[in-house]
PDB file of C-alpha atoms in Angstrom:
ATOM      1  CA  GLY A   1     -33.819 -60.045   1.128  1.00  0.00           C
ATOM      2  CA  ILE A   2     -32.844 -63.298   2.831  1.00  0.00           C
ATOM      3  CA  ALA A   3     -29.134 -62.957   1.813  1.00  0.00           C
ATOM      4  CA  MET A   4     -28.963 -59.163   2.083  1.00  0.00           C
ATOM      5  CA  THR A   5     -28.106 -56.794   4.780  1.00  0.00           C
ATOM      6  CA  ALA A   6     -29.343 -53.329   5.630  1.00  0.00           C
ATOM      7  CA  VAL A   7     -26.411 -51.722   3.875  1.00  0.00           C
ATOM      8  CA  SER A   8     -27.749 -53.360   0.608  1.00  0.00           C
ATOM      9  CA  TRP A   9     -30.591 -50.814   0.832  1.00  0.00           C
ATOM     10  CA  ASP A  10     -28.369 -47.710   0.687  1.00  0.00           C
ATOM     11  CA  VAL A  11     -29.372 -46.928  -2.923  1.00  0.00           C
ATOM     12  CA  VAL A  12     -33.018 -46.946  -1.926  1.00  0.00           C
ATOM     13  CA  ALA A  13     -32.817 -45.675   1.619  1.00  0.00           C
ATOM     14  CA  ARG A  14     -30.787 -42.518   0.845  1.00  0.00           C
ATOM     15  CA  PRO A  15     -33.329 -40.982  -1.619  1.00  0.00           C
ATOM     16  CA  LEU A  16     -36.229 -42.052   0.514  1.00  0.00           C
ATOM     17  CA  ALA A  17     -34.595 -40.367   3.502  1.00  0.00           C
ATOM     18  CA  GLU A  18     -35.055 -37.050   1.732  1.00  0.00           C
ATOM     19  CA  HIS A  19     -38.841 -37.483   2.275  1.00  0.00           C
ATOM     20  CA  PHE A  20     -39.133 -39.737   5.282  1.00  0.00           C
ATOM     21  CA  ARG A  21     -37.444 -41.045   8.443  1.00  0.00           C
ATOM     22  CA  VAL A  22     -35.978 -44.323   7.310  1.00  0.00           C
ATOM     23  CA  ILE A  23     -35.148 -47.200   9.677  1.00  0.00           C
ATOM     24  CA  ARG A  24     -33.448 -50.355   8.476  1.00  0.00           C
ATOM     25  CA  CYS A  25     -32.633 -53.509  10.350  1.00  0.00           C
ATOM     26  CA  ASP A  26     -31.177 -56.932   9.810  1.00  0.00           C
ATOM     27  CA  PHE A  27     -33.280 -59.886  10.880  1.00  0.00           C
ATOM     28  CA  ARG A  28     -31.961 -62.451  13.358  1.00  0.00           C
ATOM     29  CA  GLY A  29     -29.508 -64.587  11.467  1.00  0.00           C
ATOM     30  CA  GLN A  30     -28.440 -61.870   9.069  1.00  0.00           C
ATOM     31  CA  LEU A  31     -25.077 -60.141   8.868  1.00  0.00           C
ATOM     32  CA  MET A  32     -25.576 -57.376  11.567  1.00  0.00           C
ATOM     33  CA  THR A  33     -27.770 -59.568  13.875  1.00  0.00           C
ATOM     34  CA  PRO A  34     -25.533 -62.602  14.076  1.00  0.00           C
ATOM     35  CA  VAL A  35     -27.704 -64.728  16.307  1.00  0.00           C
ATOM     36  CA  PRO A  36     -29.596 -67.972  15.447  1.00  0.00           C
ATOM     37  CA  PRO A  37     -32.699 -67.129  13.488  1.00  0.00           C
ATOM     38  CA  PRO A  38     -36.113 -68.379  14.683  1.00  0.00           C
ATOM     39  CA  GLU A  39     -37.560 -71.519  13.204  1.00  0.00           C
ATOM     40  CA  ASN A  40     -40.823 -69.687  12.511  1.00  0.00           C
ATOM     41  CA  VAL A  41     -40.685 -66.810   9.936  1.00  0.00           C
ATOM     42  CA  GLY A  42     -43.489 -64.987  11.706  1.00  0.00           C
ATOM     43  CA  GLU A  43     -41.241 -64.192  14.690  1.00  0.00           C
ATOM     44  CA  HIS A  44     -39.326 -61.717  12.541  1.00  0.00           C
ATOM     45  CA  ALA A  45     -42.516 -59.707  12.294  1.00  0.00           C
ATOM     46  CA  ASP A  46     -42.764 -59.677  16.002  1.00  0.00           C
ATOM     47  CA  ASP A  47     -39.102 -58.515  16.134  1.00  0.00           C
ATOM     48  CA  VAL A  48     -39.843 -55.529  13.865  1.00  0.00           C
ATOM     49  CA  ALA A  49     -42.799 -54.547  16.082  1.00  0.00           C
ATOM     50  CA  THR A  50     -40.571 -54.732  19.146  1.00  0.00           C
ATOM     51  CA  LEU A  51     -37.995 -52.545  17.303  1.00  0.00           C
ATOM     52  CA  LEU A  52     -40.699 -49.919  16.781  1.00  0.00           C
ATOM     53  CA  ASP A  53     -41.526 -50.192  20.461  1.00  0.00           C
ATOM     54  CA  GLN A  54     -37.910 -49.549  21.472  1.00  0.00           C
ATOM     55  CA  LEU A  55     -37.742 -46.542  19.095  1.00  0.00           C
ATOM     56  CA  GLY A  56     -41.025 -45.191  20.397  1.00  0.00           C
ATOM     57  CA  ILE A  57     -42.684 -45.361  17.058  1.00  0.00           C
ATOM     58  CA  ASP A  58     -46.443 -46.142  17.021  1.00  0.00           C
ATOM     59  CA  SER A  59     -46.697 -47.011  13.266  1.00  0.00           C
ATOM     60  CA  ALA A  60     -44.693 -46.950  10.107  1.00  0.00           C
ATOM     61  CA  HIS A  61     -44.818 -47.510   6.387  1.00  0.00           C
ATOM     62  CA  ILE A  62     -43.239 -50.949   5.763  1.00  0.00           C
ATOM     63  CA  ILE A  63     -41.115 -51.665   2.630  1.00  0.00           C
ATOM     64  CA  GLY A  64     -39.514 -55.132   2.138  1.00  0.00           C
ATOM     65  CA  THR A  65     -38.059 -57.132  -0.691  1.00  0.00           C
ATOM     66  CA  SER A  66     -38.413 -60.935  -1.180  1.00  0.00           C
ATOM     67  CA  PHE A  67     -38.030 -62.469   2.314  1.00  0.00           C
ATOM     68  CA  GLY A  68     -38.404 -58.987   3.833  1.00  0.00           C
ATOM     69  CA  GLY A  69     -41.597 -58.527   1.843  1.00  0.00           C
ATOM     70  CA  VAL A  70     -42.947 -61.754   3.345  1.00  0.00           C
ATOM     71  CA  VAL A  71     -42.029 -60.557   6.862  1.00  0.00           C
ATOM     72  CA  GLY A  72     -43.631 -57.167   6.187  1.00  0.00           C
ATOM     73  CA  THR A  73     -46.791 -58.862   5.077  1.00  0.00           C
ATOM     74  CA  LEU A  74     -46.900 -60.958   8.163  1.00  0.00           C
ATOM     75  CA  MET A  75     -46.307 -57.797  10.311  1.00  0.00           C
ATOM     76  CA  ALA A  76     -49.222 -56.024   8.566  1.00  0.00           C
ATOM     77  CA  ALA A  77     -51.516 -59.053   9.269  1.00  0.00           C
ATOM     78  CA  ARG A  78     -50.384 -59.582  12.867  1.00  0.00           C
ATOM     79  CA  HIS A  79     -49.833 -56.021  13.968  1.00  0.00           C
ATOM     80  CA  PRO A  80     -52.283 -54.078  11.832  1.00  0.00           C
ATOM     81  CA  GLY A  81     -52.178 -50.983  14.089  1.00  0.00           C
ATOM     82  CA  ARG A  82     -48.508 -50.711  13.604  1.00  0.00           C
ATOM     83  CA  VAL A  83     -48.421 -50.652   9.766  1.00  0.00           C
ATOM     84  CA  ARG A  84     -49.579 -47.528   7.850  1.00  0.00           C
ATOM     85  CA  SER A  85     -48.922 -49.092   4.488  1.00  0.00           C
ATOM     86  CA  LEU A  86     -47.095 -52.126   3.026  1.00  0.00           C
ATOM     87  CA  THR A  87     -44.931 -52.229  -0.068  1.00  0.00           C
ATOM     88  CA  THR A  88     -43.626 -55.577  -1.076  1.00  0.00           C
ATOM     89  CA  ILE A  89     -40.958 -56.075  -3.749  1.00  0.00           C
ATOM     90  CA  ALA A  90     -40.315 -59.442  -5.527  1.00  0.00           C
ATOM     91  CA  ALA A  91     -42.321 -61.293  -2.974  1.00  0.00           C
ATOM     92  CA  ALA A  92     -44.909 -64.059  -3.454  1.00  0.00           C
ATOM     93  CA  ASP A  93     -48.131 -65.278  -1.900  1.00  0.00           C
ATOM     94  CA  GLY A  94     -46.390 -68.382  -0.646  1.00  0.00           C
ATOM     95  CA  PHE A  95     -43.902 -71.083  -1.714  1.00  0.00           C
ATOM     96  CA  ASP A  96     -44.585 -73.516  -4.478  1.00  0.00           C
ATOM     97  CA  GLU A  97     -42.515 -76.664  -5.232  1.00  0.00           C
ATOM     98  CA  LEU A  98     -40.221 -74.839  -7.648  1.00  0.00           C
ATOM     99  CA  MET A  99     -39.434 -72.130  -5.190  1.00  0.00           C
ATOM    100  CA  ALA A 100     -38.891 -74.640  -2.441  1.00  0.00           C
ATOM    101  CA  GLY A 101     -36.469 -76.604  -4.639  1.00  0.00           C
ATOM    102  CA  GLU A 102     -34.506 -73.378  -5.282  1.00  0.00           C
ATOM    103  CA  VAL A 103     -34.332 -72.656  -1.582  1.00  0.00           C
ATOM    104  CA  ALA A 104     -32.984 -76.192  -0.988  1.00  0.00           C
ATOM    105  CA  ARG A 105     -30.325 -75.541  -3.769  1.00  0.00           C
ATOM    106  CA  TRP A 106     -29.231 -72.313  -2.058  1.00  0.00           C
ATOM    107  CA  ARG A 107     -28.998 -74.175   1.259  1.00  0.00           C
ATOM    108  CA  ALA A 108     -26.830 -76.810  -0.299  1.00  0.00           C
ATOM    109  CA  ALA A 109     -24.610 -74.019  -1.763  1.00  0.00           C
ATOM    110  CA  CYS A 110     -24.208 -72.579   1.694  1.00  0.00           C
ATOM    111  CA  VAL A 111     -23.025 -75.971   3.013  1.00  0.00           C
ATOM    112  CA  THR A 112     -20.658 -76.511   0.075  1.00  0.00           C
ATOM    113  CA  SER A 113     -19.217 -73.002   0.523  1.00  0.00           C
ATOM    114  CA  LEU A 114     -18.463 -73.734   4.188  1.00  0.00           C
ATOM    115  CA  GLU A 115     -17.083 -77.306   3.618  1.00  0.00           C
ATOM    116  CA  SER A 116     -15.096 -76.596   0.497  1.00  0.00           C
ATOM    117  CA  GLY A 117     -13.527 -73.281   1.614  1.00  0.00           C
ATOM    118  CA  ASP A 118     -14.699 -71.663  -1.672  1.00  0.00           C
ATOM    119  CA  ARG A 119     -17.044 -69.122  -0.054  1.00  0.00           C
ATOM    120  CA  GLY A 120     -17.738 -67.550  -3.477  1.00  0.00           C
ATOM    121  CA  HIS A 121     -19.569 -70.771  -4.621  1.00  0.00           C
ATOM    122  CA  LEU A 122     -22.767 -69.418  -3.147  1.00  0.00           C
ATOM    123  CA  SER A 123     -22.483 -66.368  -5.203  1.00  0.00           C
ATOM    124  CA  ASP A 124     -22.077 -68.518  -8.383  1.00  0.00           C
ATOM    125  CA  ILE A 125     -25.306 -70.255  -7.523  1.00  0.00           C
ATOM    126  CA  LEU A 126     -27.363 -67.221  -6.641  1.00  0.00           C
ATOM    127  CA  GLU A 127     -26.374 -64.883  -9.487  1.00  0.00           C
ATOM    128  CA  PRO A 128     -28.162 -66.532 -12.436  1.00  0.00           C
ATOM    129  CA  VAL A 129     -31.384 -66.761 -10.383  1.00  0.00           C
ATOM    130  CA  VAL A 130     -31.515 -63.398  -8.635  1.00  0.00           C
ATOM    131  CA  TYR A 131     -30.201 -61.095 -11.449  1.00  0.00           C
ATOM    132  CA  SER A 132     -31.495 -60.570 -14.916  1.00  0.00           C
ATOM    133  CA  PRO A 133     -29.344 -61.935 -17.796  1.00  0.00           C
ATOM    134  CA  ALA A 134     -28.712 -58.340 -19.036  1.00  0.00           C
ATOM    135  CA  TRP A 135     -27.592 -57.156 -15.607  1.00  0.00           C
ATOM    136  CA  VAL A 136     -25.211 -60.135 -15.235  1.00  0.00           C
ATOM    137  CA  GLU A 137     -23.632 -59.371 -18.586  1.00  0.00           C
ATOM    138  CA  ALA A 138     -23.298 -55.627 -18.022  1.00  0.00           C
ATOM    139  CA  HIS A 139     -21.845 -55.687 -14.457  1.00  0.00           C
ATOM    140  CA  LYS A 140     -18.949 -58.228 -14.570  1.00  0.00           C
ATOM    141  CA  ALA A 141     -16.708 -56.116 -12.425  1.00  0.00           C
ATOM    142  CA  GLU A 142     -19.429 -55.522  -9.827  1.00  0.00           C
ATOM    143  CA  ARG A 143     -20.244 -59.244  -9.825  1.00  0.00           C
ATOM    144  CA  ALA A 144     -16.581 -60.032  -9.174  1.00  0.00           C
ATOM    145  CA  GLN A 145     -16.580 -57.596  -6.264  1.00  0.00           C
ATOM    146  CA  ARG A 146     -19.754 -59.125  -4.795  1.00  0.00           C
ATOM    147  CA  ARG A 147     -18.242 -62.545  -5.023  1.00  0.00           C
ATOM    148  CA  THR A 148     -15.143 -61.357  -3.147  1.00  0.00           C
ATOM    149  CA  GLN A 149     -17.303 -59.772  -0.565  1.00  0.00           C
ATOM    150  CA  ILE A 150     -19.306 -62.948  -0.027  1.00  0.00           C
ATOM    151  CA  SER A 151     -16.051 -64.885   0.124  1.00  0.00           C
ATOM    152  CA  ALA A 152     -14.914 -62.739   3.029  1.00  0.00           C
ATOM    153  CA  LEU A 153     -18.074 -63.317   5.187  1.00  0.00           C
ATOM    154  CA  PRO A 154     -17.637 -65.253   8.429  1.00  0.00           C
ATOM    155  CA  ASP A 155     -18.953 -68.726   9.132  1.00  0.00           C
ATOM    156  CA  GLU A 156     -21.790 -67.181  11.213  1.00  0.00           C
ATOM    157  CA  TRP A 157     -23.250 -65.525   8.148  1.00  0.00           C
ATOM    158  CA  PHE A 158     -23.468 -68.740   6.188  1.00  0.00           C
ATOM    159  CA  GLU A 159     -24.785 -70.574   9.203  1.00  0.00           C
ATOM    160  CA  GLY A 160     -27.425 -67.823   9.745  1.00  0.00           C
ATOM    161  CA  LEU A 161     -28.483 -68.024   6.137  1.00  0.00           C
ATOM    162  CA  ILE A 162     -28.818 -71.788   6.390  1.00  0.00           C
ATOM    163  CA  GLY A 163     -31.145 -71.277   9.385  1.00  0.00           C
ATOM    164  CA  LEU A 164     -33.166 -68.647   7.529  1.00  0.00           C
ATOM    165  CA  LEU A 165     -33.558 -70.955   4.568  1.00  0.00           C
ATOM    166  CA  ASP A 166     -34.596 -73.808   6.780  1.00  0.00           C
ATOM    167  CA  SER A 167     -37.338 -71.686   8.282  1.00  0.00           C
ATOM    168  CA  ALA A 168     -38.947 -71.203   4.936  1.00  0.00           C
ATOM    169  CA  HIS A 169     -41.046 -74.381   5.492  1.00  0.00           C
ATOM    170  CA  SER A 170     -42.866 -72.566   8.322  1.00  0.00           C
ATOM    171  CA  LEU A 171     -44.302 -70.012   5.941  1.00  0.00           C
ATOM    172  CA  ARG A 172     -48.144 -70.090   5.676  1.00  0.00           C
ATOM    173  CA  LEU A 173     -48.619 -66.675   4.233  1.00  0.00           C
ATOM    174  CA  ARG A 174     -51.881 -67.275   2.429  1.00  0.00           C
ATOM    175  CA  GLU A 175     -53.540 -68.073   5.702  1.00  0.00           C
ATOM    176  CA  GLU A 176     -52.679 -64.571   7.028  1.00  0.00           C
ATOM    177  CA  LEU A 177     -53.564 -62.387   4.095  1.00  0.00           C
ATOM    178  CA  ASN A 178     -57.078 -61.689   5.229  1.00  0.00           C
ATOM    179  CA  GLY A 179     -55.623 -59.810   8.079  1.00  0.00           C
ATOM    180  CA  VAL A 180     -53.807 -57.211   5.933  1.00  0.00           C
ATOM    181  CA  LEU A 181     -56.065 -54.104   6.059  1.00  0.00           C
ATOM    182  CA  CYS A 182     -53.636 -51.300   5.248  1.00  0.00           C
ATOM    183  CA  PRO A 183     -53.004 -49.835   1.719  1.00  0.00           C
ATOM    184  CA  VAL A 184     -50.700 -52.222  -0.163  1.00  0.00           C
ATOM    185  CA  LEU A 185     -48.416 -51.935  -3.163  1.00  0.00           C
ATOM    186  CA  VAL A 186     -47.101 -55.135  -4.689  1.00  0.00           C
ATOM    187  CA  ILE A 187     -44.027 -54.631  -6.989  1.00  0.00           C
ATOM    188  CA  ALA A 188     -42.968 -57.479  -9.193  1.00  0.00           C
ATOM    189  CA  ALA A 189     -39.901 -57.941 -11.471  1.00  0.00           C
ATOM    190  CA  GLU A 190     -40.596 -58.954 -15.006  1.00  0.00           C
ATOM    191  CA  LEU A 191     -37.591 -61.398 -15.287  1.00  0.00           C
ATOM    192  CA  ASP A 192     -37.633 -62.649 -11.663  1.00  0.00           C
ATOM    193  CA  GLY A 193     -35.889 -66.078 -11.683  1.00  0.00           C
ATOM    194  CA  PHE A 194     -37.160 -67.004  -8.207  1.00  0.00           C
ATOM    195  CA  VAL A 195     -40.679 -65.501  -7.785  1.00  0.00           C
ATOM    196  CA  PRO A 196     -42.767 -66.128 -10.893  1.00  0.00           C
ATOM    197  CA  LEU A 197     -44.935 -63.202 -11.937  1.00  0.00           C
ATOM    198  CA  ASP A 198     -48.200 -65.145 -11.309  1.00  0.00           C
ATOM    199  CA  ARG A 199     -47.130 -65.661  -7.681  1.00  0.00           C
ATOM    200  CA  ALA A 200     -46.445 -61.960  -7.155  1.00  0.00           C
ATOM    201  CA  ARG A 201     -49.704 -61.063  -8.903  1.00  0.00           C
ATOM    202  CA  GLY A 202     -51.408 -63.719  -6.670  1.00  0.00           C
ATOM    203  CA  LEU A 203     -50.222 -61.773  -3.578  1.00  0.00           C
ATOM    204  CA  ALA A 204     -51.774 -58.580  -4.863  1.00  0.00           C
ATOM    205  CA  GLU A 205     -55.051 -60.297  -5.809  1.00  0.00           C
ATOM    206  CA  ALA A 206     -55.309 -61.942  -2.393  1.00  0.00           C
ATOM    207  CA  ILE A 207     -55.156 -58.642  -0.569  1.00  0.00           C
ATOM    208  CA  GLY A 208     -58.235 -56.511  -1.184  1.00  0.00           C
ATOM    209  CA  GLY A 209     -57.484 -53.218  -2.900  1.00  0.00           C
ATOM    210  CA  ALA A 210     -53.752 -53.833  -3.368  1.00  0.00           C
ATOM    211  CA  SER A 211     -52.022 -52.049  -6.268  1.00  0.00           C
ATOM    212  CA  PHE A 212     -49.805 -54.180  -8.579  1.00  0.00           C
ATOM    213  CA  ARG A 213     -46.880 -52.895 -10.594  1.00  0.00           C
ATOM    214  CA  ILE A 214     -44.281 -54.718 -12.738  1.00  0.00           C
ATOM    215  CA  ILE A 215     -40.779 -53.290 -13.292  1.00  0.00           C
ATOM    216  CA  GLU A 216     -39.769 -54.404 -16.762  1.00  0.00           C
ATOM    217  CA  GLY A 217     -36.357 -55.902 -17.537  1.00  0.00           C
ATOM    218  CA  ALA A 218     -35.536 -56.557 -13.875  1.00  0.00           C
ATOM    219  CA  GLY A 219     -34.605 -59.747 -12.102  1.00  0.00           C
ATOM    220  CA  HIS A 220     -35.340 -60.834  -8.521  1.00  0.00           C
ATOM    221  CA  ALA A 221     -32.755 -58.438  -7.079  1.00  0.00           C
ATOM    222  CA  VAL A 222     -34.625 -55.511  -8.587  1.00  0.00           C
ATOM    223  CA  VAL A 223     -33.654 -53.389  -5.598  1.00  0.00           C
ATOM    224  CA  ILE A 224     -30.088 -53.585  -6.803  1.00  0.00           C
ATOM    225  CA  GLU A 225     -30.834 -53.506 -10.545  1.00  0.00           C
ATOM    226  CA  GLN A 226     -33.285 -50.640 -10.598  1.00  0.00           C
ATOM    227  CA  PRO A 227     -33.265 -48.766  -7.336  1.00  0.00           C
ATOM    228  CA  LYS A 228     -34.499 -45.441  -8.855  1.00  0.00           C
ATOM    229  CA  ARG A 229     -37.573 -47.144 -10.179  1.00  0.00           C
ATOM    230  CA  ILE A 230     -38.253 -48.645  -6.701  1.00  0.00           C
ATOM    231  CA  VAL A 231     -37.833 -45.238  -5.168  1.00  0.00           C
ATOM    232  CA  ASP A 232     -40.086 -43.530  -7.674  1.00  0.00           C
ATOM    233  CA  LEU A 233     -42.866 -46.171  -7.132  1.00  0.00           C
ATOM    234  CA  CYS A 234     -42.634 -45.966  -3.384  1.00  0.00           C
ATOM    235  CA  ILE A 235     -42.831 -42.193  -3.318  1.00  0.00           C
ATOM    236  CA  GLU A 236     -45.692 -42.181  -5.803  1.00  0.00           C
ATOM    237  CA  PHE A 237     -47.613 -44.709  -3.633  1.00  0.00           C
ATOM    238  CA  LEU A 238     -46.904 -43.091  -0.330  1.00  0.00           C
ATOM    239  CA  GLY A 239     -47.784 -39.705  -1.773  1.00  0.00           C
ATOM    240  CA  LEU A 240     -51.276 -40.924  -2.723  1.00  0.00           C
ATOM    241  CA  LEU A 241     -51.860 -41.799   0.911  1.00  0.00           C
ATOM    242  CA  ASN A 242     -51.358 -38.332   2.224  1.00  0.00           C
TER     243      ASN A 242
END
């Protein structure tokens, strides 16, 4: 996810690692890769291919959520020989005006967080959109902890996120979908406040033969809200390919 880091995937990566070799990375501009992000989202897909080269890996199953799902889709389209399968989570077939408006709101929150000194302001803006109402109500202590964690992040993280959000305008995902030839699973979150269900369904419908599953009761941050369900769906999907 655009505001996540590889550590955010622990709850998914650990159980998957019982079955597969799991590799995680932060994109340029994210917490553990604190360099300016590219202006074009597609360059992240090239970065992932280069990472596989450095690790001596010919091909891999790709799993990504939200922004990472978009990058994974671009990688499958542009580097088809490197992607055995693609699983996208809470990702869309492209941005519409409402999603673009939300991205602009997140960018403004980053700027305000930097200028006001209240780093937790970004968390206040993101929470109602990325989490389901029930999760927000049931995890008050965890929410407070996350706000504190975001408040402690360095300027470079906020600046990197601003750059990543600015790059969203470069996304032309629909133009690339015909190039996705591998098996695909598209997972949507029923209560996603950022990616409408019809946009996630549109992604599945635009990719021939893609499977489409909805996780009920989950918000956009479904990886955090229902990690076991994510793991179960991924293992089921990948098991069918063997």
